[in-house]
Coordinates of C-alpha atoms and ligand atoms in Angstrom, one line a residue:
M1 CA -86.5 109.8 -120.0
R2 CA -85.8 113.1 -121.8
N3 CA -88.7 115.0 -123.4
I4 CA -87.9 115.3 -127.1
A5 CA -91.4 116.2 -128.2
K6 CA -90.4 119.8 -128.9
S7 CA -87.5 118.9 -131.0
S8 CA -87.6 119.5 -134.7
Y9 CA -84.6 117.3 -135.1
S10 CA -86.5 114.0 -135.0
E11 CA -83.3 111.9 -135.0
C12 CA -81.9 113.4 -131.9
E13 CA -81.7 111.1 -128.9
E14 CA -79.0 112.9 -127.1
P15 CA -77.4 116.3 -128.1
V16 CA -73.9 115.9 -129.6
P17 CA -71.1 117.8 -127.8
V18 CA -69.8 120.5 -130.1
S19 CA -66.2 119.3 -129.5
E20 CA -67.2 116.0 -131.1
L21 CA -67.7 117.7 -134.4
R22 CA -64.1 119.0 -134.3
Q23 CA -62.9 115.5 -133.4
Y24 CA -64.9 114.0 -136.3
H25 CA -63.1 116.2 -138.7
F26 CA -59.8 115.3 -137.2
C27 CA -60.6 111.6 -137.6
P28 CA -64.0 109.8 -137.5
R29 CA -62.4 106.9 -135.7
V30 CA -61.7 109.2 -132.6
V31 CA -65.5 109.5 -132.2
Y32 CA -65.8 105.7 -132.3
Y33 CA -63.2 105.5 -129.4
H34 CA -65.3 107.9 -127.4
V35 CA -68.3 105.6 -127.9
L36 CA -66.2 102.8 -126.6
G37 CA -65.1 104.9 -123.6
V38 CA -61.4 104.5 -124.6
K39 CA -59.2 107.0 -122.8
E40 CA -57.1 109.4 -124.9
V41 CA -53.3 109.5 -124.2
E42 CA -52.4 113.1 -123.6
K43 CA -49.4 114.1 -125.7
E44 CA -46.9 116.8 -124.8
Y45 CA -48.2 119.3 -127.4
M46 CA -51.8 118.9 -126.0
K47 CA -50.6 119.9 -122.5
A48 CA -48.7 122.9 -124.0
G49 CA -51.8 123.8 -126.0
K50 CA -54.0 123.9 -122.9
E51 CA -51.5 126.2 -121.1
K52 CA -51.2 128.5 -124.1
Q53 CA -55.0 128.6 -124.4
E54 CA -55.2 129.7 -120.8
E55 CA -52.6 132.4 -121.4
I56 CA -54.4 133.8 -124.4
W57 CA -57.7 133.6 -122.5
S58 CA -56.5 135.6 -119.4
R59 CA -55.0 138.2 -121.7
E60 CA -58.2 138.5 -123.6
R61 CA -60.3 138.9 -120.4
R62 CA -58.6 142.1 -119.5
R63 CA -59.1 143.8 -122.9
K64 CA -61.7 146.3 -124.0
T65 CA -61.3 145.2 -127.7
L66 CA -61.2 141.8 -129.3
A67 CA -57.5 140.7 -129.7
G68 CA -56.4 144.3 -129.1
L69 CA -57.9 145.5 -132.4
R70 CA -59.4 148.9 -132.1
R71 CA -62.1 148.3 -134.8
L72 CA -63.5 145.5 -132.6
K73 CA -64.6 147.3 -129.5
V74 CA -66.3 144.9 -127.0
D75 CA -69.3 146.1 -125.1
E76 CA -70.2 142.9 -123.3
R77 CA -68.6 139.5 -122.8
V78 CA -70.2 136.1 -121.9
S79 CA -68.0 133.1 -121.1
G80 CA -68.5 129.6 -119.9
L81 CA -72.1 129.5 -121.0
Y82 CA -73.5 126.0 -121.3
M83 CA -76.0 125.7 -124.2
T84 CA -78.1 122.8 -125.4
S85 CA -80.5 122.4 -128.3
W86 CA -82.6 119.4 -129.2
R87 CA -83.6 121.2 -132.4
L88 CA -79.9 121.3 -133.5
C89 CA -79.0 118.2 -131.6
L90 CA -76.0 120.0 -130.1
A91 CA -74.7 121.0 -126.7
G92 CA -71.6 122.7 -125.5
T93 CA -69.9 125.3 -123.3
L94 CA -68.9 128.4 -125.0
D95 CA -65.4 129.8 -124.6
L96 CA -66.5 133.4 -125.2
A97 CA -69.2 135.4 -126.9
V98 CA -68.9 139.1 -127.3
R99 CA -71.4 141.9 -128.0
M100 CA -70.1 144.7 -130.2
G101 CA -72.9 147.2 -130.5
K102 CA -76.0 145.2 -131.4
E103 CA -74.0 142.3 -132.8
W104 CA -73.2 139.1 -130.9
A105 CA -70.4 136.9 -132.1
V106 CA -68.7 133.7 -130.8
V107 CA -65.0 133.7 -130.1
E108 CA -63.3 130.3 -130.0
V109 CA -59.9 130.4 -128.3
K110 CA -57.2 128.1 -129.8
G111 CA -54.0 127.3 -128.0
S112 CA -51.8 127.2 -131.1
R113 CA -50.6 129.4 -133.9
R114 CA -52.9 129.8 -136.9
P115 CA -52.4 126.8 -139.3
K116 CA -51.8 127.8 -142.9
D117 CA -55.2 126.5 -143.8
V118 CA -57.8 126.9 -141.0
P119 CA -59.0 123.3 -140.4
I120 CA -62.6 122.6 -141.3
G121 CA -63.0 121.2 -137.7
H122 CA -62.3 124.6 -136.2
R123 CA -64.7 126.3 -138.6
V124 CA -67.5 123.8 -137.9
Q125 CA -66.9 124.1 -134.1
G126 CA -67.2 127.9 -134.3
A127 CA -70.4 127.6 -136.5
A128 CA -72.0 125.1 -134.1
Y129 CA -71.5 127.4 -131.1
S130 CA -72.8 130.3 -133.2
M131 CA -76.0 128.4 -134.0
L132 CA -76.5 127.5 -130.3
L133 CA -75.9 131.2 -129.4
E134 CA -78.4 132.3 -132.0
E135 CA -81.0 130.0 -130.5
R136 CA -80.2 131.3 -127.0
M137 CA -80.2 135.0 -127.9
G138 CA -83.0 134.8 -130.4
T139 CA -80.8 136.6 -133.0
L140 CA -78.8 135.7 -136.1
T141 CA -75.0 136.0 -136.1
R142 CA -73.2 137.0 -139.3
R143 CA -69.6 135.9 -138.3
F144 CA -67.5 134.2 -135.6
F145 CA -63.9 134.5 -134.6
L146 CA -61.1 131.9 -134.1
L147 CA -58.5 133.4 -131.8
Y148 CA -55.1 131.8 -132.4
E149 CA -51.9 132.7 -130.6
D150 CA -50.7 134.9 -133.4
E151 CA -53.9 135.9 -135.3
L152 CA -57.6 136.5 -135.0
V153 CA -59.5 134.9 -137.9
E154 CA -62.9 136.0 -138.9
V155 CA -65.2 133.4 -140.4
P156 CA -68.6 134.4 -142.1
M157 CA -71.6 132.4 -141.1
T158 CA -72.6 131.3 -144.6
R159 CA -75.3 128.8 -145.6
E160 CA -72.5 126.5 -146.6
I161 CA -70.9 126.3 -143.1
R162 CA -74.3 126.0 -141.4
D163 CA -75.2 123.1 -143.7
H164 CA -71.8 121.5 -143.2
T165 CA -72.1 121.7 -139.5
M166 CA -75.5 119.9 -139.5
W167 CA -74.1 117.3 -141.9
T168 CA -71.3 116.7 -139.4
V169 CA -73.9 116.2 -136.6
K170 CA -75.5 113.5 -138.7
Q171 CA -72.2 111.7 -139.3
V172 CA -71.4 111.7 -135.6
L173 CA -74.9 110.3 -134.8
R174 CA -74.3 107.5 -137.3
I175 CA -71.3 106.5 -135.3
Y176 CA -73.2 106.8 -132.0
R177 CA -75.7 104.3 -133.5
G178 CA -73.2 101.7 -134.5
K179 CA -71.3 102.7 -137.6
I180 CA -67.6 101.8 -137.2
P181 CA -65.2 104.2 -139.1
R182 CA -62.2 102.5 -140.7
I183 CA -58.7 103.0 -139.4
R184 CA -56.8 105.0 -142.0
R185 CA -53.2 106.0 -141.6
T186 CA -52.7 109.7 -142.3
K187 CA -50.0 112.2 -141.2
K188 CA -52.4 113.1 -138.3
C189 CA -51.9 109.7 -136.6
S190 CA -48.6 110.6 -135.0
S191 CA -50.2 113.5 -133.2
C192 CA -53.3 111.5 -132.2
G193 CA -54.0 110.5 -128.6
Y194 CA -55.5 107.2 -129.8
E195 CA -52.5 106.2 -131.9
A196 CA -51.7 103.3 -129.6
Y197 CA -55.1 101.7 -130.2
C198 CA -54.9 101.9 -134.0
W199 CA -51.3 101.0 -134.5
F200 CA -50.1 98.7 -131.7
Ligands
SF4_1 S1 -54.3 107.0 -135.0 FE1 -55.0 107.7 -137.0 S2 -56.6 106.4 -137.7 FE2 -56.4 106.1 -135.4 S3 -57.8 107.5 -134.5 FE3 -55.9 108.6 -134.6 S4 -55.9 109.7 -136.6 FE4 -57.6 108.1 -136.6

């Protein structure tokens, strides 16, 4: 049995994967399918996204600046770091964190072009990794980056995004404990890997 005595997050029985927060914002029903162990059907655009992500990632690894921007000189890179926190009730493996001078910041690599409006799921995901990194490094972060195919987006670590991230953790935990989200048809359904289970 896991020792949760040190946790300040008394409701945490098992840390929530950071990726689950993004999925929750895509559609809460997806989290429910994960609970059931239903396998996602991989769509063509998902495969293409993974390949694009790898391409962006290998380009980024060779650079001395973030996304080739001279004002963002990188002094140190950390990638593939697994972090877990019972206090935050979160766990996940970081794409990339960079140190620029004394500042550490998370970089979340996306295998797509920047959507017109940056989805809340992407912002929550970046904030969740940032909060895990803060705990690991013992320092506060003031921003994180979403690296899309065509643009680097900087997102400030505001109180609002922190609170919204922890709110999302609570919503995911409610589904883990038995809440069943409703099926709701939206324009996202056609791109969802669980479409066949909702609309057969
Ligand atoms: S098909 Fe639609 S309702 Fe069903 S999980 Fe996917 S997005 Fe949600």
